[in-house]
Coordinates of C-alpha atoms in Angstrom, one line a residue:
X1 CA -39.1 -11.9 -4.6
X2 CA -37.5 -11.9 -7.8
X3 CA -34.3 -12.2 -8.6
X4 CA -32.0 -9.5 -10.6
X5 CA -29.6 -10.9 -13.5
X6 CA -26.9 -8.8 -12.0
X7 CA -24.1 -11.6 -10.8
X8 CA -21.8 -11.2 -7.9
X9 CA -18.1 -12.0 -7.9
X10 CA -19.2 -16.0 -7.8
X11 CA -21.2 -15.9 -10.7
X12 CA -24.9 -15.9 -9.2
X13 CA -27.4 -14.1 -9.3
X14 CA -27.7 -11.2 -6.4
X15 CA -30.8 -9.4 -4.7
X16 CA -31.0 -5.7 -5.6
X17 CA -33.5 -5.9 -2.5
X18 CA -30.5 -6.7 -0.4
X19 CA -28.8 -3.2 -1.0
X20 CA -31.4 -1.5 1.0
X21 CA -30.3 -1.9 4.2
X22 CA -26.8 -3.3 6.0
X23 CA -26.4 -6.9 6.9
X24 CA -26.0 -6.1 10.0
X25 CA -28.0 -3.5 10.8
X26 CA -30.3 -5.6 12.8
X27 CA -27.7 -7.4 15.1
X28 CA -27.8 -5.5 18.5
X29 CA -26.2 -7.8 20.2
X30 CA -22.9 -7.5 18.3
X31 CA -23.1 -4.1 18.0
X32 CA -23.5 -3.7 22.1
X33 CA -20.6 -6.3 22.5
X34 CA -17.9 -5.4 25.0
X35 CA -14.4 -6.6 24.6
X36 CA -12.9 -9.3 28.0
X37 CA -9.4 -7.4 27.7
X38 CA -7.6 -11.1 27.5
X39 CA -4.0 -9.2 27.6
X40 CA -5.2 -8.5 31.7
X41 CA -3.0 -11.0 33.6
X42 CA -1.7 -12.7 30.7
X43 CA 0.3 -15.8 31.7
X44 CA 1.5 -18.7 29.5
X45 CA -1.0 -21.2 29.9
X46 CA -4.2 -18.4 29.4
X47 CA -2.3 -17.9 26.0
X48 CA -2.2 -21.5 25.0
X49 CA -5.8 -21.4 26.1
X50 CA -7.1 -18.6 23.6
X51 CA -4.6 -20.2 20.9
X52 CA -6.1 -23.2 21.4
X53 CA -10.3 -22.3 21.3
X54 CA -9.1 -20.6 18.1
X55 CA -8.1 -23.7 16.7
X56 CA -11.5 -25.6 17.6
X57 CA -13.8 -22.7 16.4
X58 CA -13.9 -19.8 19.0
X59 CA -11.9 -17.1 17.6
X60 CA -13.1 -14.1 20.0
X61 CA -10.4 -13.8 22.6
X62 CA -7.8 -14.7 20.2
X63 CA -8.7 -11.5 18.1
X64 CA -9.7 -9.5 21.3
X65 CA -5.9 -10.6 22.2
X66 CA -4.8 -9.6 18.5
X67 CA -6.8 -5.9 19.1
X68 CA -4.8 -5.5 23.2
X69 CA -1.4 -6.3 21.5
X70 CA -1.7 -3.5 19.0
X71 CA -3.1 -1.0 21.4
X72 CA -0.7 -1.8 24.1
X73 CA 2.6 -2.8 22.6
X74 CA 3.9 0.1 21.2
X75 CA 6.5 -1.2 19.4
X76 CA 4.1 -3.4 17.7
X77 CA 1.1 -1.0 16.7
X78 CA 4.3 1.2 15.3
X79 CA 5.4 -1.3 13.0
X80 CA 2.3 -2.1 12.1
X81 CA 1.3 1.0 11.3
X82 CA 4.2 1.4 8.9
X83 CA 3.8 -1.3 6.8
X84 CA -0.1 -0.2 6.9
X85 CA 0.6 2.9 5.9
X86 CA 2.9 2.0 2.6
X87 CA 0.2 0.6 1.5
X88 CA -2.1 4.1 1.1
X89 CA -0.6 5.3 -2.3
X90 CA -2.0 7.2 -5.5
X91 CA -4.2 4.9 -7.4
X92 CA -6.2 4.7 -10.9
X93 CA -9.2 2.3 -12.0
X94 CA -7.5 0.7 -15.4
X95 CA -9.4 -0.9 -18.1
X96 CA -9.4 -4.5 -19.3
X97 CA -6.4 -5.5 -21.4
X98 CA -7.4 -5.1 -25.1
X99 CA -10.5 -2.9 -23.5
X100 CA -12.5 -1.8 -26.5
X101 CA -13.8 1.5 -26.8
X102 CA -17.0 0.6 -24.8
X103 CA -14.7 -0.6 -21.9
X104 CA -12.6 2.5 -22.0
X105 CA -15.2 4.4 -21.5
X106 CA -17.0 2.6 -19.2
X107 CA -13.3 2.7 -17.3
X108 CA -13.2 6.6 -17.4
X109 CA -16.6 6.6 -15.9
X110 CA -16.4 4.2 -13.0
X111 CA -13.2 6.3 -12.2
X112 CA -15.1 9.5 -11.5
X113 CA -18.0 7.2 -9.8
X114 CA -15.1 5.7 -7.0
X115 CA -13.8 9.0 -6.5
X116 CA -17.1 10.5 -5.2
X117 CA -16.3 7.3 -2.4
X118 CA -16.3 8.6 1.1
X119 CA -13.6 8.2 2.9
X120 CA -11.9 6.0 0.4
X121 CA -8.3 6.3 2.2
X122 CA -9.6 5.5 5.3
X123 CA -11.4 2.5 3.7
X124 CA -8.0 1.6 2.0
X125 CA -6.3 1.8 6.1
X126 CA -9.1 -0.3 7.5
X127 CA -8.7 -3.0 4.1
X128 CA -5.3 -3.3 5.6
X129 CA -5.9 -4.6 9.1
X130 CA -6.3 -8.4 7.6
X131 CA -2.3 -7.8 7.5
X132 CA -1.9 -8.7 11.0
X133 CA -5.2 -10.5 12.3
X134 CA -5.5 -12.6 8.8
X135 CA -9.0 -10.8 7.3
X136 CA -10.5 -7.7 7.2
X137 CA -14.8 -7.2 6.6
X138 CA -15.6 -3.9 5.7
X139 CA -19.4 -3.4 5.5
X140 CA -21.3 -1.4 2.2
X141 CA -23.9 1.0 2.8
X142 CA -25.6 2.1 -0.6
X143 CA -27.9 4.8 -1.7
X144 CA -28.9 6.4 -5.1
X145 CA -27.1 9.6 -6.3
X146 CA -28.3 10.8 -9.3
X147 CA -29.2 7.7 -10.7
X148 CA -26.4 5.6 -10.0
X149 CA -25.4 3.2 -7.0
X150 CA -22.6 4.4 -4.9
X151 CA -21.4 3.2 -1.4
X152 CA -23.1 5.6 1.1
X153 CA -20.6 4.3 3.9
X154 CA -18.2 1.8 3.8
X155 CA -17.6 1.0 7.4
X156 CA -14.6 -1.3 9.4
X157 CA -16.3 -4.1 11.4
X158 CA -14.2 -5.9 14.2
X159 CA -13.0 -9.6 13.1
X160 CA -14.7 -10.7 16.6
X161 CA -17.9 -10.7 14.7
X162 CA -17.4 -13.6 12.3
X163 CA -16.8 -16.6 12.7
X164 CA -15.0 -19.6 10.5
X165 CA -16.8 -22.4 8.6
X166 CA -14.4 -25.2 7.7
X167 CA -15.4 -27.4 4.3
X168 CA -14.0 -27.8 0.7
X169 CA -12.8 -23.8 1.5
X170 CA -13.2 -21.9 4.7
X171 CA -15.9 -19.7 4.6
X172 CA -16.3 -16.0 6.4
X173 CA -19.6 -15.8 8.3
X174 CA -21.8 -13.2 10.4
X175 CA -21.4 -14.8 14.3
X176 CA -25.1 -15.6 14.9
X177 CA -27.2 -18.2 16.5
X178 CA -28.7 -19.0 13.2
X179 CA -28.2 -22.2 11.3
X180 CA -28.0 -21.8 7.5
X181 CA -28.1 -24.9 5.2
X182 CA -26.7 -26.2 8.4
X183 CA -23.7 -24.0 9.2
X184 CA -23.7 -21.9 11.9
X185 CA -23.9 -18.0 11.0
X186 CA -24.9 -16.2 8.7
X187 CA -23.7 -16.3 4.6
X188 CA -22.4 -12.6 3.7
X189 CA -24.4 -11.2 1.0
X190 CA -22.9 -10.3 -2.5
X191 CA -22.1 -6.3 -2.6
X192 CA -22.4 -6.0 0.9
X193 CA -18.9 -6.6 1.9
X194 CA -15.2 -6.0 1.1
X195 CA -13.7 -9.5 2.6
X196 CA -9.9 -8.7 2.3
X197 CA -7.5 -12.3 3.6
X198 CA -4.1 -11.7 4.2
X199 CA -2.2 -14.8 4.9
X200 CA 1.6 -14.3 6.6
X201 CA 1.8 -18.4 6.2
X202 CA -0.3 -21.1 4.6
X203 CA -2.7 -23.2 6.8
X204 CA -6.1 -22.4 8.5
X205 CA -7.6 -18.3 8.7
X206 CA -7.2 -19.0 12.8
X207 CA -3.4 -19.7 11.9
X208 CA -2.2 -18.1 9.4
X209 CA -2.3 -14.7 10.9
X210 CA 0.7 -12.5 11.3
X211 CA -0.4 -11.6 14.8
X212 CA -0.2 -15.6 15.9
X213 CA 3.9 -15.2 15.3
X214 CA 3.8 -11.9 17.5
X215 CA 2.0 -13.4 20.8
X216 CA 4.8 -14.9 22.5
X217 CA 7.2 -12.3 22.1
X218 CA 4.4 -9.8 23.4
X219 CA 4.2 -12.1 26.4
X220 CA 7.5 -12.4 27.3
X221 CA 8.3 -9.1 26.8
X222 CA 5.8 -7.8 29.0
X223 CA 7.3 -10.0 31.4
X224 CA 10.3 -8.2 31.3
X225 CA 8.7 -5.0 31.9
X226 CA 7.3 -5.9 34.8
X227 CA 10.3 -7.0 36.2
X228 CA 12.2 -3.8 34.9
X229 CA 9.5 -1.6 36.9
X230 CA 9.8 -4.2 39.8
X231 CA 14.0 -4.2 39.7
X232 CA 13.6 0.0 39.6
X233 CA 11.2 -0.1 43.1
X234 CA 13.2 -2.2 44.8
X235 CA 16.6 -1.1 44.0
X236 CA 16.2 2.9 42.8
X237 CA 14.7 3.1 46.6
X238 CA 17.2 2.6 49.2
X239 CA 17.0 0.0 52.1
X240 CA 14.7 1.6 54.8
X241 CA 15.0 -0.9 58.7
X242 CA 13.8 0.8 61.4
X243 CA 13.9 -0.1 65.2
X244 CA 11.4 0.0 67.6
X245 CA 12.0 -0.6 71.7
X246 CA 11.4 -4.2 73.3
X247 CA 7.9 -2.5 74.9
X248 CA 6.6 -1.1 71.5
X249 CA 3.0 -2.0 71.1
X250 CA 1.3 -3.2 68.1
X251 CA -0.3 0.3 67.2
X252 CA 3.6 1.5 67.7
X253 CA 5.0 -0.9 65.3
X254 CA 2.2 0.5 62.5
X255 CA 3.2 3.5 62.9
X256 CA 6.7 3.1 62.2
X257 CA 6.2 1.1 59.4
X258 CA 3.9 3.7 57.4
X259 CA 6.4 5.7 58.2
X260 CA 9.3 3.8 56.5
X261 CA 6.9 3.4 53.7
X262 CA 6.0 7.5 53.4
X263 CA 10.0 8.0 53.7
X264 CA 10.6 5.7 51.2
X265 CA 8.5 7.7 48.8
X266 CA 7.4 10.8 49.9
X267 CA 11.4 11.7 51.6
X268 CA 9.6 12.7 54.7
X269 CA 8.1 11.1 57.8
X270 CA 7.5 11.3 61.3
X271 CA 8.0 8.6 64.3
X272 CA 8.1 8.4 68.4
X273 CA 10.4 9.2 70.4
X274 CA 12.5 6.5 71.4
X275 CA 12.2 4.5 67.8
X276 CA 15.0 5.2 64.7
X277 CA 15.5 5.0 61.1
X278 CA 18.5 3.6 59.7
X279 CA 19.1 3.7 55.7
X280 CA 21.3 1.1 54.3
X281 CA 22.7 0.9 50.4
X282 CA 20.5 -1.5 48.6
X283 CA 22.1 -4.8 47.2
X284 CA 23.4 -4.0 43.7
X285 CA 21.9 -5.4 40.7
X286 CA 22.1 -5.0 36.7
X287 CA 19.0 -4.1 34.6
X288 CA 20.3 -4.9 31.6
X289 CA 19.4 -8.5 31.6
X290 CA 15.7 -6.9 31.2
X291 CA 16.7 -4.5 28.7
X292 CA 18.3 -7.5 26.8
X293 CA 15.1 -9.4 26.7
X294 CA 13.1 -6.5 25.4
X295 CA 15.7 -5.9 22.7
X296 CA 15.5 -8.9 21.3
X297 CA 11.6 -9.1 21.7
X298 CA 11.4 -6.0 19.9
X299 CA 14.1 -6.8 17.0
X300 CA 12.0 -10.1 16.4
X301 CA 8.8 -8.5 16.2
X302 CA 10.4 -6.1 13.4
X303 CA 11.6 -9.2 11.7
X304 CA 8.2 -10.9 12.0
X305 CA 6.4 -7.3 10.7
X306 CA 8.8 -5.7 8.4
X307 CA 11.1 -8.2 7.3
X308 CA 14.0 -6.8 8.6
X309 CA 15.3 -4.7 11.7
X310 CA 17.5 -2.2 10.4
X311 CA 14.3 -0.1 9.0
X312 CA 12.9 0.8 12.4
X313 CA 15.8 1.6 14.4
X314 CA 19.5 2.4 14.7
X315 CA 22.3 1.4 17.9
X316 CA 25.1 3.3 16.3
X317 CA 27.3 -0.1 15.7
X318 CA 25.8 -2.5 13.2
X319 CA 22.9 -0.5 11.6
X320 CA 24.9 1.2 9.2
X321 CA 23.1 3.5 6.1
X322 CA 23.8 0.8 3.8
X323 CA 22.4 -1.5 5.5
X324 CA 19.2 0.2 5.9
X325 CA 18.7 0.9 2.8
X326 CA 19.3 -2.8 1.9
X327 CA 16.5 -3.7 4.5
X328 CA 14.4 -1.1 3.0
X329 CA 14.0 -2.8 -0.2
X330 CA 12.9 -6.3 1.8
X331 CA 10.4 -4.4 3.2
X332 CA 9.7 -3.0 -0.4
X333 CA 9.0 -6.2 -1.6
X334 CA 6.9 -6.9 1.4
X335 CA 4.6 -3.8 0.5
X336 CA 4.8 -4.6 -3.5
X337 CA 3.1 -8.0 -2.4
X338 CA 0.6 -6.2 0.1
X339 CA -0.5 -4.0 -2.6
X340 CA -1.2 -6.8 -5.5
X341 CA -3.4 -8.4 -2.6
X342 CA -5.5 -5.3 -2.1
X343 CA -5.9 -4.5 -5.7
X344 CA -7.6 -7.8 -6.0
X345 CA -10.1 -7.8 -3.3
X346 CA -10.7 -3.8 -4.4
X347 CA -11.1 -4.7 -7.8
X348 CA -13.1 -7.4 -6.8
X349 CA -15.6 -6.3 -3.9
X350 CA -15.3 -3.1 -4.5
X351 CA -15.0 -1.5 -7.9
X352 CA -16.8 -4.4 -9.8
X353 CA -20.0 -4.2 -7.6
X354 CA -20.0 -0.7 -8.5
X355 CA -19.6 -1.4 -11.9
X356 CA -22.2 -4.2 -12.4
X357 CA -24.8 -2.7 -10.6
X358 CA -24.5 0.5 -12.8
X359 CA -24.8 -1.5 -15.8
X360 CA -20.6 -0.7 -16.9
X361 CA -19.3 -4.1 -16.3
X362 CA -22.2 -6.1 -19.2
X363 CA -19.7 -9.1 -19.5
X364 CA -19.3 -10.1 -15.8
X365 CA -16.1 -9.9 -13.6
X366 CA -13.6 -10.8 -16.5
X367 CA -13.7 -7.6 -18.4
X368 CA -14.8 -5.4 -15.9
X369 CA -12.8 -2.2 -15.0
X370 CA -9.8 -2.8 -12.2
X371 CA -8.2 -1.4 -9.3
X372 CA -4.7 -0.4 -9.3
X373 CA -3.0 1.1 -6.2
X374 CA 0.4 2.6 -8.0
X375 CA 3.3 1.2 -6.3
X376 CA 6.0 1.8 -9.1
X377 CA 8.5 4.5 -8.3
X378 CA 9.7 6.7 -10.8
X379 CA 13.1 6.4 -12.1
X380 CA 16.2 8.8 -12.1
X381 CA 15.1 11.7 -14.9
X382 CA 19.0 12.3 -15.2
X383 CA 19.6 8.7 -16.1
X384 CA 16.7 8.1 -18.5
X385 CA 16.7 11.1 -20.4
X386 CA 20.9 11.0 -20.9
X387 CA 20.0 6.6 -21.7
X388 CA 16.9 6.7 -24.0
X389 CA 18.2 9.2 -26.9
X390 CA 21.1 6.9 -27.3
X391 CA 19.3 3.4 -27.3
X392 CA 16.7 5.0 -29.8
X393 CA 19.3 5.8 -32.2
X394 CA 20.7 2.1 -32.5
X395 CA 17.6 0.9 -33.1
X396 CA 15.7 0.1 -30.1
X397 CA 12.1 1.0 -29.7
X398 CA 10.3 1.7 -26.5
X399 CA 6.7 2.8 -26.5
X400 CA 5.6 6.2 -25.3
X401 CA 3.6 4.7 -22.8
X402 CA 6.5 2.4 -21.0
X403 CA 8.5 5.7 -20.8
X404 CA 5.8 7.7 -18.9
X405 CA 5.2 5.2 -16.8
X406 CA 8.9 4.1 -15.7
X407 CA 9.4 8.6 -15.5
X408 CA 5.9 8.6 -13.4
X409 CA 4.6 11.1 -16.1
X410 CA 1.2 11.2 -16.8
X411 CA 0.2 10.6 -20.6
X412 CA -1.1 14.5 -21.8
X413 CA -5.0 14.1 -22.2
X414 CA -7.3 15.7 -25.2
X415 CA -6.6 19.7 -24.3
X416 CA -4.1 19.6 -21.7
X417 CA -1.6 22.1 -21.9
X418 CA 2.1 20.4 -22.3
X419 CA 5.4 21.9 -22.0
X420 CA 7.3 22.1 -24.9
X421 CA 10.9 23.5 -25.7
X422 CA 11.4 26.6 -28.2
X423 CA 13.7 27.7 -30.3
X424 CA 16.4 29.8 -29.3
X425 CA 16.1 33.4 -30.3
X426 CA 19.1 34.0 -31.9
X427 CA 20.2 31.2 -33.8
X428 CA 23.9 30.2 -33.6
X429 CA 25.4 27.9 -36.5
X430 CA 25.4 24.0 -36.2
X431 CA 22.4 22.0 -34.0
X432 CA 20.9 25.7 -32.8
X433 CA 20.8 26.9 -36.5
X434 CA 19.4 22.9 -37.6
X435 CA 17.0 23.4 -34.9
X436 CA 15.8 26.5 -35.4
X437 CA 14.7 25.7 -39.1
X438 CA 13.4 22.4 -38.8
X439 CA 10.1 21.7 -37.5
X440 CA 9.9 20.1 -33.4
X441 CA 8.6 16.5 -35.1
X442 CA 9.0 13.6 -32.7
X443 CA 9.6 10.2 -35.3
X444 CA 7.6 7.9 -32.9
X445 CA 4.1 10.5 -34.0
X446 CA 2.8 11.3 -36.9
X447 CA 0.9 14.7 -36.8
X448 CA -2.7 14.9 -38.3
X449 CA -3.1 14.5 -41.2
X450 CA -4.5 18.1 -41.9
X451 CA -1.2 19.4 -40.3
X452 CA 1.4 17.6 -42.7
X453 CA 1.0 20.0 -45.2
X454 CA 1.9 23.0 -43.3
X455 CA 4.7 21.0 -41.6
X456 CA 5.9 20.3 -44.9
X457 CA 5.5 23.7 -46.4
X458 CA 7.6 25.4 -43.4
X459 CA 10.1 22.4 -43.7
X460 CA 10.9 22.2 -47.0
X461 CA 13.8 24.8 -47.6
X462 CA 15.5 23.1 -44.7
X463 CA 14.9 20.1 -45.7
X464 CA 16.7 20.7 -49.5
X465 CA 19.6 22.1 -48.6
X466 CA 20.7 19.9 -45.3
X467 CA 19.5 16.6 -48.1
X468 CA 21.7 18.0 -50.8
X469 CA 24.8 19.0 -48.9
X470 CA 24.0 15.0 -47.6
X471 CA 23.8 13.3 -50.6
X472 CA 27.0 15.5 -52.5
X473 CA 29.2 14.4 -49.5
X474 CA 28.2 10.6 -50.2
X475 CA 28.3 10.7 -53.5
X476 CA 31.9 12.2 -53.6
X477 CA 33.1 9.8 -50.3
X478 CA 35.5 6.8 -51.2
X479 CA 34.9 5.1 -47.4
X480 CA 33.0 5.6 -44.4
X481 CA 35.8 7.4 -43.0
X482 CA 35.4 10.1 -45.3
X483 CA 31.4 10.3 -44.9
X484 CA 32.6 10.6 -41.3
X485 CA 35.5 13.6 -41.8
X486 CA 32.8 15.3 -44.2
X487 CA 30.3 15.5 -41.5
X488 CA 32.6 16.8 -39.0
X489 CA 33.7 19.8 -41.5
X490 CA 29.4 20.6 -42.2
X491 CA 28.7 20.6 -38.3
X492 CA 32.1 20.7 -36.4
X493 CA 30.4 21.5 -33.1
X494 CA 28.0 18.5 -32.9
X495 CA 28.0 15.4 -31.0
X496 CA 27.5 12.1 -32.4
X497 CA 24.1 11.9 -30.7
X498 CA 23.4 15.3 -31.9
X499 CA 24.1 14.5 -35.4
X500 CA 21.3 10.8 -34.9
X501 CA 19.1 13.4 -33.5
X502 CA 19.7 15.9 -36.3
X503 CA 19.2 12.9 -39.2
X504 CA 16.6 11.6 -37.6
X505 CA 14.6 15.1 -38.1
X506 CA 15.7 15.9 -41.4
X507 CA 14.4 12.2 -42.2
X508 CA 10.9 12.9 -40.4
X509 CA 10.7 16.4 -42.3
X510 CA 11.3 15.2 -45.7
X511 CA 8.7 12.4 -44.9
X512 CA 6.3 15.1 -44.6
X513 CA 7.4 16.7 -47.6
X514 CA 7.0 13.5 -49.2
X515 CA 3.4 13.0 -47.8
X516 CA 2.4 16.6 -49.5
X517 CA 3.6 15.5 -52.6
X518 CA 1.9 12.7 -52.5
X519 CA -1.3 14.9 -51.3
X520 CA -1.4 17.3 -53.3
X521 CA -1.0 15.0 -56.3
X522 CA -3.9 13.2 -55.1
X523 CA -5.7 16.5 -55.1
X524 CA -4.9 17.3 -58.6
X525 CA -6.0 14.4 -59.5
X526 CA -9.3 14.1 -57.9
X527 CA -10.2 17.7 -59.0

């Protein structure tokens, strides 16, 4: 069967053939697979066992464990879930950088191919489960729509059906009984998968994952448990003897011990005659010692999860506001790093397969389009719009672009409407009268080119008469303290970032009126 030119994320060549079915569509045996429960009578030495087969190759019951502890530990899947969750944010396919116009527009469309994804938040949550267990396979389905490739289900397969091949680099394998090139398992195919490989420490897959750090405390804690719920049926019950006469037969006895039992629980009970039931005040004991343990079970596995403990709950004494807020931004940095992991294996498995096999990624993997899950917050509009007027005007020069993106304001597309301030209606002398004769012009844009000379036209009165009252105050000014007094007498109500703003658009207008000159004598010329 020959081979496309169409090269995976390694740089060979892949199989279009291999997009017509699942990889694993035809293993029944995995998809019939029940899980052994390994969290059911738990005990120290069974855990060492599962760590232990991990270690040497046999990974099941460690990730069956890693599956029970989320499911069953509350506190855990909780904390899991929030760190999972930060991670589902708005998100944009971005072009190369330098992306020529080709690669722009080859951007644009993969962007409206990735949103006709399934699913695609729900693929995002599943990415995320290699956060605690270490990986994550996610398995392509494709199909044709309208002439393109596109993902016809992308769908979460449990990590108990891989296994690990140690060599130069571990490898991620289907959990077979075959023998490729001598490894056991089976070689996931190009395009087929989303691998994602979350590591909460360096070392081995089998070690590495956050879940190995969580096992003990989810042992001991459900220790404690236990013993809370034993410690509250022993002493929440009160002491129950009962007396039975010297002659009492054996069936006698039975009796009056169900009924102990029944009054114990059920407050009501029935006995012979001539046998009692005294009630005695059980021993006293403390539950706290349980409570103690589970506390600081709990507080490690936030530690372990988030980073902190401060960001999941609050005892009234030391988790203070400003403190939490603190521990918020650990945990912050914790999702920043989360997300730059999952834009690369998206970018990667996801989008580039996508793109190559629709022909909009010609020049491989390097300049292929990319996925970016937006985790910048916008900053305070107060701050930034009171800040940026002012560093502008002594000389600094930030891009359009790096504004909207530290505001969170999308860039105004070809045809979108944008707001815009007008003028007032009744002009009032100083900066309302300025503004209401000169032109909105924004220095960092110059207007088309068949706009300037209307621009010009409309600005031009203005323009003289702000220019000569200007230059006659300079001309006449023996300092800079007079240039200073003179412009306080022509504007006495403006600011002295109101008069860098009104400057800088006299300056821009008579640029304009400078670039019709210059037009129009050109015009003359040619005709």
């Amino acid at each position: 069967m020959a081979t496309s030119m169409i090269l995976g994320p390694d740089g060979q060549p892949i199989r279009l053939p291999d997009l017509a079915e699942p990889q694993t569509s035809r293993l029944m045996s995995r998809q019939r697979e029940l899980q052994s429960h390994p969290t059911r009578g738990l005990t120290p030495s069974k855990l060492s066992r599962i760590l232990d087969a991990a270690e040497a190759g046999d990974m099941v019951s460690q990730y069956e464990l890693f599956e029970d502890m989320e499911e069953k530990d509350g506190h855990i899947g909780s904390e899991m879930n929030k760190r999972r969750r930060a991670c589902i944010l708005d998100w944009e396919v971005v072009p190369p950088r330098n992306a020529s116009r080709r690669e722009i527009r080859n951007t644009e469309e993969m962007d409206e191919l990735l949103q006709e994804v399934p699913d695609f938040e729900e693929m995002l949550y599943d990415v995320t489960d290699a956060i605690g267990k270490g990986f994550e396979c996610s398995e392509l389905e494709w199909h044709r729509v309208g002439g393109y490739w596109l993902p016809k289900s992308i769908t979460h397969r449990p990590q108990t059906w891989f296994c690990l091949h140690r060599g130069y680099r571990q490898e991620l394998r289907l959990r077979t009984d075959t023998i490729e090139d001598g490894v056991l398992g089976e070689a996931l195919r190009p395009f087929n998968w989303i691998t994602h490989t979350h590591k909460a420490k360096s070392g081995y897959m089998e070690r590495s994952s956050l879940f190995r750090q969580l096992v003990w405390t989810y042992l001991f804690k459900n220790y404690s448990v236990g013993d809370l719920a034993e410690f509250l049926e022993i002493y929440g019950i009160p002491l129950r003897v009962g007396k039975y006469p010297a002659n009492a037969s054996k069936e006698e006895k039975a009796t009056l011990l169900r009924a102990l039992v029944g009054v114990g629980h059920n407050a009501a009970g029935i006995v012979p005659e001539g046998m009692l039931i005294e009630f005695h005040d059980a021993a006293t004991g403390d539950p706290n010692a349980f409570e103690l343990m589970m506390d600081w079970c709990e507080k490690n596995q936030s530690k372990v999860i988030l980073g902190a403990t401060l960001t999941s709950g609050a005892d009234g004494k030391s988790s203070t506001n400003a403190l939490g807020n603190i521990h918020n931004e650990v945990r912050k940095d914790l999702r920043d790093a989360d997300v730059r992991q999952l834009n690369t294996t998206i970018s990667r498995d996801l989008v580039y397969a996508i793109a190559a096999i629709n022909g909009l990624a010609p020049e491989g993997p390097r300049r292929a389009p990319r996925f970016q899950l937006n985790a910048q917050e916008s900053e305070d509009l107060t701050a930034y719009a009171e800040a940026l007027p002012k560093l502008v005007s002594i000389g600094m020069q930030p891009t359009v672009k790096w504004a909207h993106e530290k505001l969170g304001i999308p860039i105004a597309q070809a045809g979108e409407p944008i707001l815009r301030i007008g003028a007032p209606e009744t002009p009032a002398t100083g900066r309302a009268a300025l503004t209401a004769q000169l032109p909105s012009a924004v220095p960092a844009l110059t207007p088309p080119i068949a706009m300037q000379p209307q621009l010009a036209r409309n600005a031009a009165p203005a323009v003289s008469a702000w220019i000569d009252q200007i230059r006659a105050l300079v001309m006449r000014a023996q300092s800079l303290e007079e240039i200073r007094d003179g412009l306080e007498q022509l504007l006495p109500d403006m600011s002295l970032d109101q008069y860098a703003a009104a400057m800088a658009e006299a300056l821009t207008a008579a640029h304009l009126a400078g670039r019709y000159d210059v037009l129009q004598e050109a015009g003359g010329l040619n005709g």
